[in-house]
Amino acid sequence: GENVEQHPSTLSVQEGDSAVIKCTYSDSASNYFPWYKQELGKRPQLIIDIRSNVGEKKDQRIAVTLNKTAKHFSLHITETQPEDSAVYFCAASKSGGYNKLIFGAGTRLAVHP
Amino acid sequence: DTAVSQTPKYLVTQMGNDKSIKCEQNLGHDTMYWYKQDSKKFLKIMFSYNNKELIINETVPNRFSPKSPDKAHLNLHINSLELGDSAVYFCASSQEGNTIYFGEGSWLTVV
């Protein structure tokens, strides 16, 4: 079945620095790749997603890149702020009906002022 | 208005008890899910229903039984609770392969 690996498990940066989280997926048929942010005690919330017909997508300080050949996708956060501190999850699924999202293990990002 | 709402938010119960968690979504989505998040924060899908029909049933003990009375509701009943069932259970919904929206979570503690 589909497997999603995520690295690093923890990431500590200084405010203003960039943060990069990387994921790899196993099922080449996967074509939908969302990223979720989960703050302590809260629900996972979608922050950005990308589909396999696109190589890069950007939304203000957040960008996601996808390399279908290598089955890699990455989340890039620029100019990090303390409020970016949270656990970030990548996920992958095949569209065509039902989103069986398979999640990575999560990255705990800490942004220090 | 909460898009995906689940109750109760917190539940502490003894081993061997039976408990239910209820979920409702007002987004008009046709697919609903139950995810389990363990103490290490790992999110794993348990079940998915599309228009009241079970479409995803992962390797979950049969003590867990989902029920969908209509496409806006998906409840989770757990029999004979065990210590290892302690986790956060998230209900979620989506429309036709698009974004999945999660509920607030239900914190289950089995003592």
PDB file of C-alpha atoms in Angstrom:
ATOM      1  CA  GLY A   1       0.000   0.000   0.000  1.00  0.00           C
ATOM      2  CA  GLU A   2       0.890   3.664  -0.108  1.00  0.00           C
ATOM      3  CA  ASN A   3       3.569   4.826   2.264  1.00  0.00           C
ATOM      4  CA  VAL A   4       4.628   8.408   2.942  1.00  0.00           C
ATOM      5  CA  GLU A   5       7.913   9.210   4.639  1.00  0.00           C
ATOM      6  CA  GLN A   6       8.542  12.643   6.100  1.00  0.00           C
ATOM      7  CA  HIS A   7      11.770  14.310   7.267  1.00  0.00           C
ATOM      8  CA  PRO A   8      12.910  15.772   9.531  1.00  0.00           C
ATOM      9  CA  SER A   9      10.828  14.765  12.527  1.00  0.00           C
ATOM     10  CA  THR A  10      11.818  17.951  14.334  1.00  0.00           C
ATOM     11  CA  LEU A  11      13.077  21.244  12.995  1.00  0.00           C
ATOM     12  CA  SER A  12      14.230  24.265  14.940  1.00  0.00           C
ATOM     13  CA  VAL A  13      14.877  27.605  13.222  1.00  0.00           C
ATOM     14  CA  GLN A  14      15.380  31.224  14.142  1.00  0.00           C
ATOM     15  CA  GLU A  15      12.674  33.711  13.324  1.00  0.00           C
ATOM     16  CA  GLY A  16      13.158  34.986   9.798  1.00  0.00           C
ATOM     17  CA  ASP A  17      14.954  31.881   8.572  1.00  0.00           C
ATOM     18  CA  SER A  18      13.503  29.445   6.046  1.00  0.00           C
ATOM     19  CA  ALA A  19      12.235  25.971   6.863  1.00  0.00           C
ATOM     20  CA  VAL A  20      12.047  23.024   4.495  1.00  0.00           C
ATOM     21  CA  ILE A  21      10.199  19.768   5.125  1.00  0.00           C
ATOM     22  CA  LYS A  22      10.543  16.872   2.710  1.00  0.00           C
ATOM     23  CA  CYS A  23       8.326  13.901   1.910  1.00  0.00           C
ATOM     24  CA  THR A  24       8.550  10.894  -0.347  1.00  0.00           C
ATOM     25  CA  TYR A  25       5.698   8.656  -1.427  1.00  0.00           C
ATOM     26  CA  SER A  26       5.675   5.105  -2.694  1.00  0.00           C
ATOM     27  CA  ASP A  27       2.627   4.843  -4.963  1.00  0.00           C
ATOM     28  CA  SER A  28       3.356   6.381  -8.364  1.00  0.00           C
ATOM     29  CA  ALA A  29      -0.404   6.651  -8.967  1.00  0.00           C
ATOM     30  CA  SER A  30      -0.710   9.264  -6.197  1.00  0.00           C
ATOM     31  CA  ASN A  31      -1.681  12.600  -7.642  1.00  0.00           C
ATOM     32  CA  TYR A  32      -2.831  14.798  -4.770  1.00  0.00           C
ATOM     33  CA  PHE A  33      -0.425  16.116  -2.116  1.00  0.00           C
ATOM     34  CA  PRO A  34      -1.763  18.344   0.670  1.00  0.00           C
ATOM     35  CA  TRP A  35       0.084  19.808   3.624  1.00  0.00           C
ATOM     36  CA  TYR A  36      -1.601  20.237   6.990  1.00  0.00           C
ATOM     37  CA  LYS A  37      -0.594  22.329   9.981  1.00  0.00           C
ATOM     38  CA  GLN A  38      -1.610  21.189  13.442  1.00  0.00           C
ATOM     39  CA  GLU A  39      -1.195  23.496  16.399  1.00  0.00           C
ATOM     40  CA  LEU A  40      -1.124  22.063  19.895  1.00  0.00           C
ATOM     41  CA  GLY A  41      -4.506  20.704  20.890  1.00  0.00           C
ATOM     42  CA  LYS A  42      -6.088  21.706  17.588  1.00  0.00           C
ATOM     43  CA  ARG A  43      -7.254  19.993  14.430  1.00  0.00           C
ATOM     44  CA  PRO A  44      -5.061  19.550  11.339  1.00  0.00           C
ATOM     45  CA  GLN A  45      -5.754  22.371   8.911  1.00  0.00           C
ATOM     46  CA  LEU A  46      -4.887  22.497   5.237  1.00  0.00           C
ATOM     47  CA  ILE A  47      -2.297  25.133   4.428  1.00  0.00           C
ATOM     48  CA  ILE A  48      -1.458  24.302   0.813  1.00  0.00           C
ATOM     49  CA  ASP A  49      -1.870  21.463  -1.658  1.00  0.00           C
ATOM     50  CA  ILE A  50      -0.547  20.489  -5.060  1.00  0.00           C
ATOM     51  CA  ARG A  51      -1.718  18.137  -7.767  1.00  0.00           C
ATOM     52  CA  SER A  52       0.505  16.079  -9.995  1.00  0.00           C
ATOM     53  CA  ASN A  53      -0.006  18.229 -13.073  1.00  0.00           C
ATOM     54  CA  VAL A  54       1.818  21.095 -11.345  1.00  0.00           C
ATOM     55  CA  GLY A  55       5.461  21.251 -10.272  1.00  0.00           C
ATOM     56  CA  GLU A  56       5.288  24.161  -7.866  1.00  0.00           C
ATOM     57  CA  LYS A  57       2.696  26.212  -6.057  1.00  0.00           C
ATOM     58  CA  LYS A  58       3.144  29.261  -3.869  1.00  0.00           C
ATOM     59  CA  ASP A  59       0.937  31.082  -1.395  1.00  0.00           C
ATOM     60  CA  GLN A  60       2.617  34.061   0.261  1.00  0.00           C
ATOM     61  CA  ARG A  61       5.389  32.663   2.511  1.00  0.00           C
ATOM     62  CA  ILE A  62       4.523  29.035   1.788  1.00  0.00           C
ATOM     63  CA  ALA A  63       5.475  27.039  -1.292  1.00  0.00           C
ATOM     64  CA  VAL A  64       5.277  23.399  -2.245  1.00  0.00           C
ATOM     65  CA  THR A  65       7.331  21.655  -4.920  1.00  0.00           C
ATOM     66  CA  LEU A  66       6.682  18.273  -6.494  1.00  0.00           C
ATOM     67  CA  ASN A  67       9.070  15.973  -8.327  1.00  0.00           C
ATOM     68  CA  LYS A  68       6.950  13.164  -9.753  1.00  0.00           C
ATOM     69  CA  THR A  69       9.913  11.280 -11.191  1.00  0.00           C
ATOM     70  CA  ALA A  70      11.618  11.050  -7.838  1.00  0.00           C
ATOM     71  CA  LYS A  71       8.302  10.840  -5.945  1.00  0.00           C
ATOM     72  CA  HIS A  72       9.348  13.700  -3.702  1.00  0.00           C
ATOM     73  CA  PHE A  73       7.462  16.764  -2.544  1.00  0.00           C
ATOM     74  CA  SER A  74       8.557  19.502  -0.196  1.00  0.00           C
ATOM     75  CA  LEU A  75       7.138  22.340   1.864  1.00  0.00           C
ATOM     76  CA  HIS A  76       9.078  25.598   2.010  1.00  0.00           C
ATOM     77  CA  ILE A  77       8.292  28.299   4.560  1.00  0.00           C
ATOM     78  CA  THR A  78      10.161  31.566   4.179  1.00  0.00           C
ATOM     79  CA  GLU A  79      10.575  34.361   6.724  1.00  0.00           C
ATOM     80  CA  THR A  80       9.388  32.105   9.512  1.00  0.00           C
ATOM     81  CA  GLN A  81       7.496  33.599  12.438  1.00  0.00           C
ATOM     82  CA  PRO A  82       6.855  32.226  15.940  1.00  0.00           C
ATOM     83  CA  GLU A  83       3.229  31.540  14.975  1.00  0.00           C
ATOM     84  CA  ASP A  84       4.498  29.081  12.354  1.00  0.00           C
ATOM     85  CA  SER A  85       5.488  26.782  15.230  1.00  0.00           C
ATOM     86  CA  ALA A  86       3.339  23.644  14.919  1.00  0.00           C
ATOM     87  CA  VAL A  87       3.395  20.081  13.645  1.00  0.00           C
ATOM     88  CA  TYR A  88       3.270  19.866   9.858  1.00  0.00           C
ATOM     89  CA  PHE A  89       1.987  16.796   8.024  1.00  0.00           C
ATOM     90  CA  CYS A  90       2.406  15.909   4.391  1.00  0.00           C
ATOM     91  CA  ALA A  91      -0.027  13.494   2.783  1.00  0.00           C
ATOM     92  CA  ALA A  92      -0.647  11.742  -0.493  1.00  0.00           C
ATOM     93  CA  SER A  93      -3.644  10.197  -2.194  1.00  0.00           C
ATOM     94  CA  LYS A  94      -5.052   9.109  -5.514  1.00  0.00           C
ATOM     95  CA  SER A  95      -8.005  11.082  -6.762  1.00  0.00           C
ATOM     96  CA  GLY A  96     -10.818   9.569  -8.734  1.00  0.00           C
ATOM     97  CA  GLY A  97     -13.379   9.330  -6.052  1.00  0.00           C
ATOM     98  CA  TYR A  98     -12.392   8.868  -2.495  1.00  0.00           C
ATOM     99  CA  ASN A  99      -9.514  10.594  -0.796  1.00  0.00           C
ATOM    100  CA  LYS A 100      -7.707   7.936   1.175  1.00  0.00           C
ATOM    101  CA  LEU A 101      -5.126  10.346   2.491  1.00  0.00           C
ATOM    102  CA  ILE A 102      -1.995   8.678   3.758  1.00  0.00           C
ATOM    103  CA  PHE A 103      -0.108  10.945   6.125  1.00  0.00           C
ATOM    104  CA  GLY A 104       3.569  11.295   6.860  1.00  0.00           C
ATOM    105  CA  ALA A 105       4.668  11.016  10.476  1.00  0.00           C
ATOM    106  CA  GLY A 106       4.780  14.789  10.969  1.00  0.00           C
ATOM    107  CA  THR A 107       7.467  17.426  11.535  1.00  0.00           C
ATOM    108  CA  ARG A 108       7.495  19.467  14.705  1.00  0.00           C
ATOM    109  CA  LEU A 109       8.646  22.944  13.712  1.00  0.00           C
ATOM    110  CA  ALA A 110       9.830  25.353  16.384  1.00  0.00           C
ATOM    111  CA  VAL A 111      10.506  28.966  15.407  1.00  0.00           C
ATOM    112  CA  HIS A 112      12.523  30.826  18.034  1.00  0.00           C
ATOM    113  CA  PRO A 113      12.241  34.607  18.342  1.00  0.00           C
TER     114      PRO A 113
ATOM    115  CA  ASP B   1     -20.767  27.695  12.523  1.00  0.00           C
ATOM    116  CA  THR B   2     -18.468  24.696  12.856  1.00  0.00           C
ATOM    117  CA  ALA B   3     -18.192  22.852   9.543  1.00  0.00           C
ATOM    118  CA  VAL B   4     -17.311  19.449  10.998  1.00  0.00           C
ATOM    119  CA  SER B   5     -18.405  19.014  14.585  1.00  0.00           C
ATOM    120  CA  GLN B   6     -17.868  16.023  16.813  1.00  0.00           C
ATOM    121  CA  THR B   7     -18.934  15.176  20.347  1.00  0.00           C
ATOM    122  CA  PRO B   8     -17.794  14.646  22.970  1.00  0.00           C
ATOM    123  CA  LYS B   9     -14.531  16.579  22.866  1.00  0.00           C
ATOM    124  CA  TYR B  10     -13.161  14.805  25.917  1.00  0.00           C
ATOM    125  CA  LEU B  11     -14.022  11.342  27.134  1.00  0.00           C
ATOM    126  CA  VAL B  12     -12.489   9.471  30.055  1.00  0.00           C
ATOM    127  CA  THR B  13     -13.771   5.955  30.580  1.00  0.00           C
ATOM    128  CA  GLN B  14     -12.820   2.646  32.112  1.00  0.00           C
ATOM    129  CA  MET B  15     -11.520  -0.399  30.315  1.00  0.00           C
ATOM    130  CA  GLY B  16     -14.253  -2.677  29.089  1.00  0.00           C
ATOM    131  CA  ASN B  17     -16.823   0.069  28.624  1.00  0.00           C
ATOM    132  CA  ASP B  18     -18.616   0.836  25.357  1.00  0.00           C
ATOM    133  CA  LYS B  19     -18.618   4.412  24.074  1.00  0.00           C
ATOM    134  CA  SER B  20     -19.690   6.383  21.018  1.00  0.00           C
ATOM    135  CA  ILE B  21     -18.397   9.506  19.305  1.00  0.00           C
ATOM    136  CA  LYS B  22     -20.732  11.449  17.066  1.00  0.00           C
ATOM    137  CA  CYS B  23     -19.856  13.541  14.018  1.00  0.00           C
ATOM    138  CA  GLU B  24     -21.827  15.888  11.831  1.00  0.00           C
ATOM    139  CA  GLN B  25     -20.805  18.027   8.869  1.00  0.00           C
ATOM    140  CA  ASN B  26     -22.751  20.904   7.371  1.00  0.00           C
ATOM    141  CA  LEU B  27     -20.594  21.337   4.279  1.00  0.00           C
ATOM    142  CA  GLY B  28     -22.762  19.202   2.020  1.00  0.00           C
ATOM    143  CA  HIS B  29     -19.854  16.803   1.464  1.00  0.00           C
ATOM    144  CA  ASP B  30     -20.538  13.271   0.318  1.00  0.00           C
ATOM    145  CA  THR B  31     -17.594  11.553   1.994  1.00  0.00           C
ATOM    146  CA  MET B  32     -16.814  11.309   5.685  1.00  0.00           C
ATOM    147  CA  TYR B  33     -13.890   9.740   7.547  1.00  0.00           C
ATOM    148  CA  TRP B  34     -12.604   8.693  10.915  1.00  0.00           C
ATOM    149  CA  TYR B  35      -8.896   9.164  11.599  1.00  0.00           C
ATOM    150  CA  LYS B  36      -7.012   8.124  14.720  1.00  0.00           C
ATOM    151  CA  GLN B  37      -4.076  10.138  16.059  1.00  0.00           C
ATOM    152  CA  ASP B  38      -1.952   8.292  18.586  1.00  0.00           C
ATOM    153  CA  SER B  39       0.340   9.665  21.270  1.00  0.00           C
ATOM    154  CA  LYS B  40       3.156  10.046  18.739  1.00  0.00           C
ATOM    155  CA  LYS B  41       0.893  12.265  16.612  1.00  0.00           C
ATOM    156  CA  PHE B  42       0.657   9.730  13.804  1.00  0.00           C
ATOM    157  CA  LEU B  43      -2.578  10.209  11.801  1.00  0.00           C
ATOM    158  CA  LYS B  44      -4.068   7.019  10.432  1.00  0.00           C
ATOM    159  CA  ILE B  45      -7.295   6.517   8.527  1.00  0.00           C
ATOM    160  CA  MET B  46      -9.766   4.079  10.035  1.00  0.00           C
ATOM    161  CA  PHE B  47     -12.949   4.292   7.971  1.00  0.00           C
ATOM    162  CA  SER B  48     -14.524   6.240   5.165  1.00  0.00           C
ATOM    163  CA  TYR B  49     -18.133   6.472   4.045  1.00  0.00           C
ATOM    164  CA  ASN B  50     -19.445   7.863   0.785  1.00  0.00           C
ATOM    165  CA  ASN B  51     -23.148   8.652   0.717  1.00  0.00           C
ATOM    166  CA  LYS B  52     -23.730   6.343   3.676  1.00  0.00           C
ATOM    167  CA  GLU B  53     -21.784   3.456   2.139  1.00  0.00           C
ATOM    168  CA  LEU B  54     -18.596   2.104   3.670  1.00  0.00           C
ATOM    169  CA  ILE B  55     -15.778   2.507   1.152  1.00  0.00           C
ATOM    170  CA  ILE B  56     -12.614   2.356   3.246  1.00  0.00           C
ATOM    171  CA  ASN B  57     -12.193  -0.036   6.129  1.00  0.00           C
ATOM    172  CA  GLU B  58      -8.605  -0.231   7.278  1.00  0.00           C
ATOM    173  CA  THR B  59      -7.195  -2.864   9.576  1.00  0.00           C
ATOM    174  CA  VAL B  60      -9.137  -1.864  12.630  1.00  0.00           C
ATOM    175  CA  PRO B  61     -10.324  -4.209  15.415  1.00  0.00           C
ATOM    176  CA  ASN B  62     -13.955  -5.154  14.956  1.00  0.00           C
ATOM    177  CA  ARG B  63     -14.659  -3.562  18.338  1.00  0.00           C
ATOM    178  CA  PHE B  64     -14.812  -0.360  16.284  1.00  0.00           C
ATOM    179  CA  SER B  65     -18.028   0.026  14.330  1.00  0.00           C
ATOM    180  CA  PRO B  66     -18.873   3.093  12.282  1.00  0.00           C
ATOM    181  CA  LYS B  67     -22.429   4.019  11.422  1.00  0.00           C
ATOM    182  CA  SER B  68     -23.654   6.578   8.922  1.00  0.00           C
ATOM    183  CA  PRO B  69     -27.374   7.301   9.229  1.00  0.00           C
ATOM    184  CA  ASP B  70     -27.122   9.869   6.428  1.00  0.00           C
ATOM    185  CA  LYS B  71     -24.356  11.521   4.472  1.00  0.00           C
ATOM    186  CA  ALA B  72     -24.046  14.368   6.981  1.00  0.00           C
ATOM    187  CA  HIS B  73     -23.427  12.100   9.967  1.00  0.00           C
ATOM    188  CA  LEU B  74     -20.825   9.487  10.779  1.00  0.00           C
ATOM    189  CA  ASN B  75     -20.679   8.017  14.257  1.00  0.00           C
ATOM    190  CA  LEU B  76     -18.066   5.737  15.779  1.00  0.00           C
ATOM    191  CA  HIS B  77     -18.971   3.139  18.356  1.00  0.00           C
ATOM    192  CA  ILE B  78     -16.260   1.351  20.310  1.00  0.00           C
ATOM    193  CA  ASN B  79     -16.964  -1.798  22.300  1.00  0.00           C
ATOM    194  CA  SER B  80     -14.923  -3.240  25.149  1.00  0.00           C
ATOM    195  CA  LEU B  81     -12.505  -0.328  25.321  1.00  0.00           C
ATOM    196  CA  GLU B  82      -8.829  -1.113  25.882  1.00  0.00           C
ATOM    197  CA  LEU B  83      -5.971   1.030  27.169  1.00  0.00           C
ATOM    198  CA  GLY B  84      -4.483   1.125  23.667  1.00  0.00           C
ATOM    199  CA  ASP B  85      -7.593   2.794  22.328  1.00  0.00           C
ATOM    200  CA  SER B  86      -6.576   6.000  24.076  1.00  0.00           C
ATOM    201  CA  ALA B  87      -6.003   8.529  21.304  1.00  0.00           C
ATOM    202  CA  VAL B  88      -7.515  11.523  19.573  1.00  0.00           C
ATOM    203  CA  TYR B  89     -10.175  10.559  17.065  1.00  0.00           C
ATOM    204  CA  PHE B  90     -10.767  12.997  14.237  1.00  0.00           C
ATOM    205  CA  CYS B  91     -13.821  13.019  12.063  1.00  0.00           C
ATOM    206  CA  ALA B  92     -13.379  14.577   8.622  1.00  0.00           C
ATOM    207  CA  SER B  93     -15.244  15.174   5.392  1.00  0.00           C
ATOM    208  CA  SER B  94     -14.537  15.949   1.754  1.00  0.00           C
ATOM    209  CA  GLN B  95     -16.270  16.304  -1.568  1.00  0.00           C
ATOM    210  CA  GLU B  96     -15.187  14.086  -4.465  1.00  0.00           C
ATOM    211  CA  GLY B  97     -11.478  13.815  -3.839  1.00  0.00           C
ATOM    212  CA  ASN B  98     -10.971  17.393  -2.812  1.00  0.00           C
ATOM    213  CA  THR B  99      -9.748  18.934   0.423  1.00  0.00           C
ATOM    214  CA  ILE B 100     -10.398  16.992   3.585  1.00  0.00           C
ATOM    215  CA  TYR B 101     -11.688  19.086   6.485  1.00  0.00           C
ATOM    216  CA  PHE B 102     -11.175  17.821  10.001  1.00  0.00           C
ATOM    217  CA  GLY B 103     -13.349  18.196  13.065  1.00  0.00           C
ATOM    218  CA  GLU B 104     -11.979  19.444  16.384  1.00  0.00           C
ATOM    219  CA  GLY B 105     -11.116  15.956  17.593  1.00  0.00           C
ATOM    220  CA  SER B 106     -12.323  13.783  20.437  1.00  0.00           C
ATOM    221  CA  TRP B 107      -9.750  13.030  23.153  1.00  0.00           C
ATOM    222  CA  LEU B 108     -10.420   9.515  24.425  1.00  0.00           C
ATOM    223  CA  THR B 109      -8.645   8.320  27.558  1.00  0.00           C
ATOM    224  CA  VAL B 110      -9.170   4.762  28.729  1.00  0.00           C
ATOM    225  CA  VAL B 111      -8.180   4.103  32.335  1.00  0.00           C
TER     226      VAL B 111
END
